[in-house]
CSV table of C-alpha atoms in Angstrom, one decimal:
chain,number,residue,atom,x,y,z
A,1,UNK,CA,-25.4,-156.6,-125.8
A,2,UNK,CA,-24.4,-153.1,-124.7
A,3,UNK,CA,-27.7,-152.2,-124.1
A,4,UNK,CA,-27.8,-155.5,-121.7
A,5,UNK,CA,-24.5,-153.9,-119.7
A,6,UNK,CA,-26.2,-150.3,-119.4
A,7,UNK,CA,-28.9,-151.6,-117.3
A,8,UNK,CA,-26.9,-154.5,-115.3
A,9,UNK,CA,-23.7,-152.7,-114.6
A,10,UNK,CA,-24.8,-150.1,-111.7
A,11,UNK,CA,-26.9,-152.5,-110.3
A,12,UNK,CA,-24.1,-154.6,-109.5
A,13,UNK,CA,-21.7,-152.4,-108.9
A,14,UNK,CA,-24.3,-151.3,-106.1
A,15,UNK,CA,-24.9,-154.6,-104.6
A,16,UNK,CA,-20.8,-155.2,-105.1
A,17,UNK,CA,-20.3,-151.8,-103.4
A,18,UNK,CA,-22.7,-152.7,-100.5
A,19,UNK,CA,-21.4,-156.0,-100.1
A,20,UNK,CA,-17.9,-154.7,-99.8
A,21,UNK,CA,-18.8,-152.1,-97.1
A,22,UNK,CA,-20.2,-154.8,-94.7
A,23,UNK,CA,-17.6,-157.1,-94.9
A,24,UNK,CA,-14.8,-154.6,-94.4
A,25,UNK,CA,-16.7,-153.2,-91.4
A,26,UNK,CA,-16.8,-156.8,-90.2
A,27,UNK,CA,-12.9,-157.1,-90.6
A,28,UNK,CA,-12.6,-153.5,-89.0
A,29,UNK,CA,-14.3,-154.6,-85.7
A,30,UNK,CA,-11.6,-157.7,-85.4
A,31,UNK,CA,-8.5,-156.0,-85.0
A,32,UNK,CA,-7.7,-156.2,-81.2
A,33,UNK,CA,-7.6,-159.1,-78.9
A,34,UNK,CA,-8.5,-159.3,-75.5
A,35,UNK,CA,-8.9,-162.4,-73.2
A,36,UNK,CA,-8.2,-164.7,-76.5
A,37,UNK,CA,-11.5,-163.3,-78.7
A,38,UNK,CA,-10.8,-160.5,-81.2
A,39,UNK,CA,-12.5,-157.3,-80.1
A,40,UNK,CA,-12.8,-153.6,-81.1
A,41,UNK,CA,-10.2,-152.0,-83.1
A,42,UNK,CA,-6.6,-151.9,-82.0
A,43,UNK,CA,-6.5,-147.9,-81.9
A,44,UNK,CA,-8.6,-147.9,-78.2
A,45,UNK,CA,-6.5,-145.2,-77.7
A,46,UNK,CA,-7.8,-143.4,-80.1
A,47,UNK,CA,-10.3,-142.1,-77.0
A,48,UNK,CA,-7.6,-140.8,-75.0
A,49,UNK,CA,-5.6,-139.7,-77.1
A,50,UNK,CA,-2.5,-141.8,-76.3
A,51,UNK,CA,0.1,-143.0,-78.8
A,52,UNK,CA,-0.7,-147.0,-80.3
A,53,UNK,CA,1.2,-149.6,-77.5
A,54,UNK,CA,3.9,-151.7,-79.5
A,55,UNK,CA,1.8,-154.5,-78.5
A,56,UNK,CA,-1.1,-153.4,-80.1
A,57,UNK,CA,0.5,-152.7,-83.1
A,58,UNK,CA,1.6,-156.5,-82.7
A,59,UNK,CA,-1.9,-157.6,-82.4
A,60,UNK,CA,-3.0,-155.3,-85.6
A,61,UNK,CA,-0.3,-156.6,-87.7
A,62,UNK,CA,-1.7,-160.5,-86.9
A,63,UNK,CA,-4.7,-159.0,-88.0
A,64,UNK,CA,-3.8,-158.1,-91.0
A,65,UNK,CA,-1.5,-161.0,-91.6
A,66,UNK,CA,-5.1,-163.2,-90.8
A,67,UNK,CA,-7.1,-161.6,-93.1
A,68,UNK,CA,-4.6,-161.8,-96.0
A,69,UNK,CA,-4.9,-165.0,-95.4
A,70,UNK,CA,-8.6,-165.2,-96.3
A,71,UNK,CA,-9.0,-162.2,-98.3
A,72,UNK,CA,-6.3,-160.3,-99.9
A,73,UNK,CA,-8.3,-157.1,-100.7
A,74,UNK,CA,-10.0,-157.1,-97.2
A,75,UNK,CA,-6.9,-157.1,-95.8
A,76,UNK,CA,-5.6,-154.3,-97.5
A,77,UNK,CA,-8.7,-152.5,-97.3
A,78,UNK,CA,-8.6,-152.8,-93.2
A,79,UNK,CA,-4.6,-151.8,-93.6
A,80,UNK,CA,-5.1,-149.1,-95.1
A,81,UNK,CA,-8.6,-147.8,-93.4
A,82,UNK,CA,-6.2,-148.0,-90.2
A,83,UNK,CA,-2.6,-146.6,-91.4
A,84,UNK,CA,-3.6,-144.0,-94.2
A,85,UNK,CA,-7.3,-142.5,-92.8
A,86,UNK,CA,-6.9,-143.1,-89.2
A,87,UNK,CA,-3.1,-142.7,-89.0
A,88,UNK,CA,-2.9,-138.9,-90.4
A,89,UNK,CA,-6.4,-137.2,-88.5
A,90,UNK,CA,-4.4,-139.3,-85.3
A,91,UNK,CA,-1.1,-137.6,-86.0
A,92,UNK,CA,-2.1,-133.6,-87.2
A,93,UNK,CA,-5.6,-133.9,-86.7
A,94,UNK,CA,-7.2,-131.3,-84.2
A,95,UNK,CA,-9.2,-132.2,-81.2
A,96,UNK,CA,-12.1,-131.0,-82.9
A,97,UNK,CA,-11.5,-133.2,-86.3
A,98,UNK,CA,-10.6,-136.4,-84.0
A,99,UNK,CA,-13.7,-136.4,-81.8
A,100,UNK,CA,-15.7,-135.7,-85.2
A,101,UNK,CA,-14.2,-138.6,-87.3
A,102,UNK,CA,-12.6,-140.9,-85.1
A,103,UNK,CA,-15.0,-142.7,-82.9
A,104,UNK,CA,-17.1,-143.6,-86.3
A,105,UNK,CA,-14.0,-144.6,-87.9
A,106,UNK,CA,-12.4,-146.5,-85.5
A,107,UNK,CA,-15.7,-148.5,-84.7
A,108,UNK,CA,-15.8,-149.3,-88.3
A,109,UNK,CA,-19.4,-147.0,-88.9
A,110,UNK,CA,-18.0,-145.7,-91.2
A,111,UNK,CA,-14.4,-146.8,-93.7
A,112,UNK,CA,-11.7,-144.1,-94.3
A,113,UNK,CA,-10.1,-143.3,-97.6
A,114,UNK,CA,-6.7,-142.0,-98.5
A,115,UNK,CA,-6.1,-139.8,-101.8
A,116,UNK,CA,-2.4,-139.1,-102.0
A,117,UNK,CA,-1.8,-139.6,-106.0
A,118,UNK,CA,-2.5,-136.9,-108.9
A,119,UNK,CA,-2.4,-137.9,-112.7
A,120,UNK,CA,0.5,-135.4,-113.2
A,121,UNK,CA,2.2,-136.0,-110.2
A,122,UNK,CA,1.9,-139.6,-109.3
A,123,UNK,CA,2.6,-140.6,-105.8
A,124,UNK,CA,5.2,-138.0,-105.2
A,125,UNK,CA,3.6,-136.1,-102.2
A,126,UNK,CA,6.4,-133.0,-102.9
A,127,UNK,CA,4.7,-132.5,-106.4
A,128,UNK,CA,1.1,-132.3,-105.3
A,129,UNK,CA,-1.0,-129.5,-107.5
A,130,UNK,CA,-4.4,-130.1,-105.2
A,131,UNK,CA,-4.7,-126.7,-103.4
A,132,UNK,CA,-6.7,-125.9,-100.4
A,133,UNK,CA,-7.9,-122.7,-99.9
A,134,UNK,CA,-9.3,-121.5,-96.2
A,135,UNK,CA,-12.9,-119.9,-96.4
A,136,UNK,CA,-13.8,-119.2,-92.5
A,137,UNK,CA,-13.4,-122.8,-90.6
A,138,UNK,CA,-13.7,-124.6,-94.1
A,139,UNK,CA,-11.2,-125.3,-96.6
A,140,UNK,CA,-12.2,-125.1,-100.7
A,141,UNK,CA,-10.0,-128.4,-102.3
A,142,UNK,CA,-9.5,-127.8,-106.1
A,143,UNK,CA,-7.9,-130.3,-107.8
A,144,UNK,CA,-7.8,-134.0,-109.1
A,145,UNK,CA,-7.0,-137.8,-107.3
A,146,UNK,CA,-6.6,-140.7,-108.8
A,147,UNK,CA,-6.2,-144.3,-107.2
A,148,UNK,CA,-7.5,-143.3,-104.1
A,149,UNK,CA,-7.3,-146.1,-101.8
A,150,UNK,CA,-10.4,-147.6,-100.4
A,151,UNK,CA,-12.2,-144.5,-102.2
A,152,UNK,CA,-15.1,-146.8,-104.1
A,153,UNK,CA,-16.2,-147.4,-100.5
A,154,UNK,CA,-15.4,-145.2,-97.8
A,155,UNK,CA,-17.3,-142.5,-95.7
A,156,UNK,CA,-14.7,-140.3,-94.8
A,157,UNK,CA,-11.5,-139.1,-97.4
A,158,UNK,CA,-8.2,-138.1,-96.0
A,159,UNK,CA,-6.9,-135.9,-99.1
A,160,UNK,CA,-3.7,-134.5,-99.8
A,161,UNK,CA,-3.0,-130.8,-100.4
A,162,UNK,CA,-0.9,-127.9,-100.9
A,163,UNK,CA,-1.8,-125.2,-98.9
A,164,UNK,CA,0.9,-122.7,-100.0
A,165,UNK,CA,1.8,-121.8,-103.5
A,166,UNK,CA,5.6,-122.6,-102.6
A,167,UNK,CA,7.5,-125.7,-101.8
């Protein structure tokens, strides 16, 4: 009965959670090829800094296409991990936010989240109501996500925010 549920549900969702977070590290680590075995991620520029080679994109995109093939949700999981975590702190991340979170990320130590949509806005990024306030070298987030991808197991969250009162 209910009482039965209370005790088993986080317990399992535990385990499931735990679970989850190894096998997407796994599928993180086999995203680039070199000399016909799947290596490291395919963001090794990531270290210096570079933009992704077309053929690396190529060789993530097999990837992905591979692991849908086995595992729809892992795939997406890894998609995302790479394209909505990674992809922003590569693009208008600072130096010091990229040597903080992407050597852990991009070695799979740790999976990347990405809240974009708001219960009253959706997934409309111009309508966003999360504010982020600066307090010294910090900013204070107020506000609510829903559906935050790859949020029941990541390390690291890539949030959306307004920073301005005006559009």
């Amino acid at each position: 009965g209910p009482a039965i549920n209370e005790n088993v549900r986080p317990a399992v969702a535990v385990e499931i959670i735990n679970e989850a977070q190894k096998i997407i590290r796994v599928a993180i680590r086999v995203v680039r090829f070199r000399g016909g075995r799947c290596e490291l991620l395919a963001l090794g520029e990531v270290r210096s800094g570079e933009p992704i080679r077309p053929r690396l994109q190529v060789h993530f995109a097999v990837v992905i296409e591979e692991l849908a093939r086995v595992c729809g949700s892992t795939c997406l999981t890894v998609a995302a991990h790479n394209s909505l975590a990674i992809g922003p702190i590569l693009k208008f991340g600072n130096e010091t936010q990229k040597k903080k979170y992407l050597p852990d990320l991009a070695s799979g130590r740790k999976i990347g989240a990405f809240g974009l949509t708001e219960p009253e806005a959706g997934s409309d990024a111009g309508a966003t109501k999360t504010f982020a306030t600066l307090n010294g070298n910090y900013y204070t987030i107020n506000g609510s996500k829903c559906f935050t991808t790859n949020g029941s197991v990541a390390d690291t969250l890539v949030i959306t925010a307004r920073t301005r009162k005006e559009r």
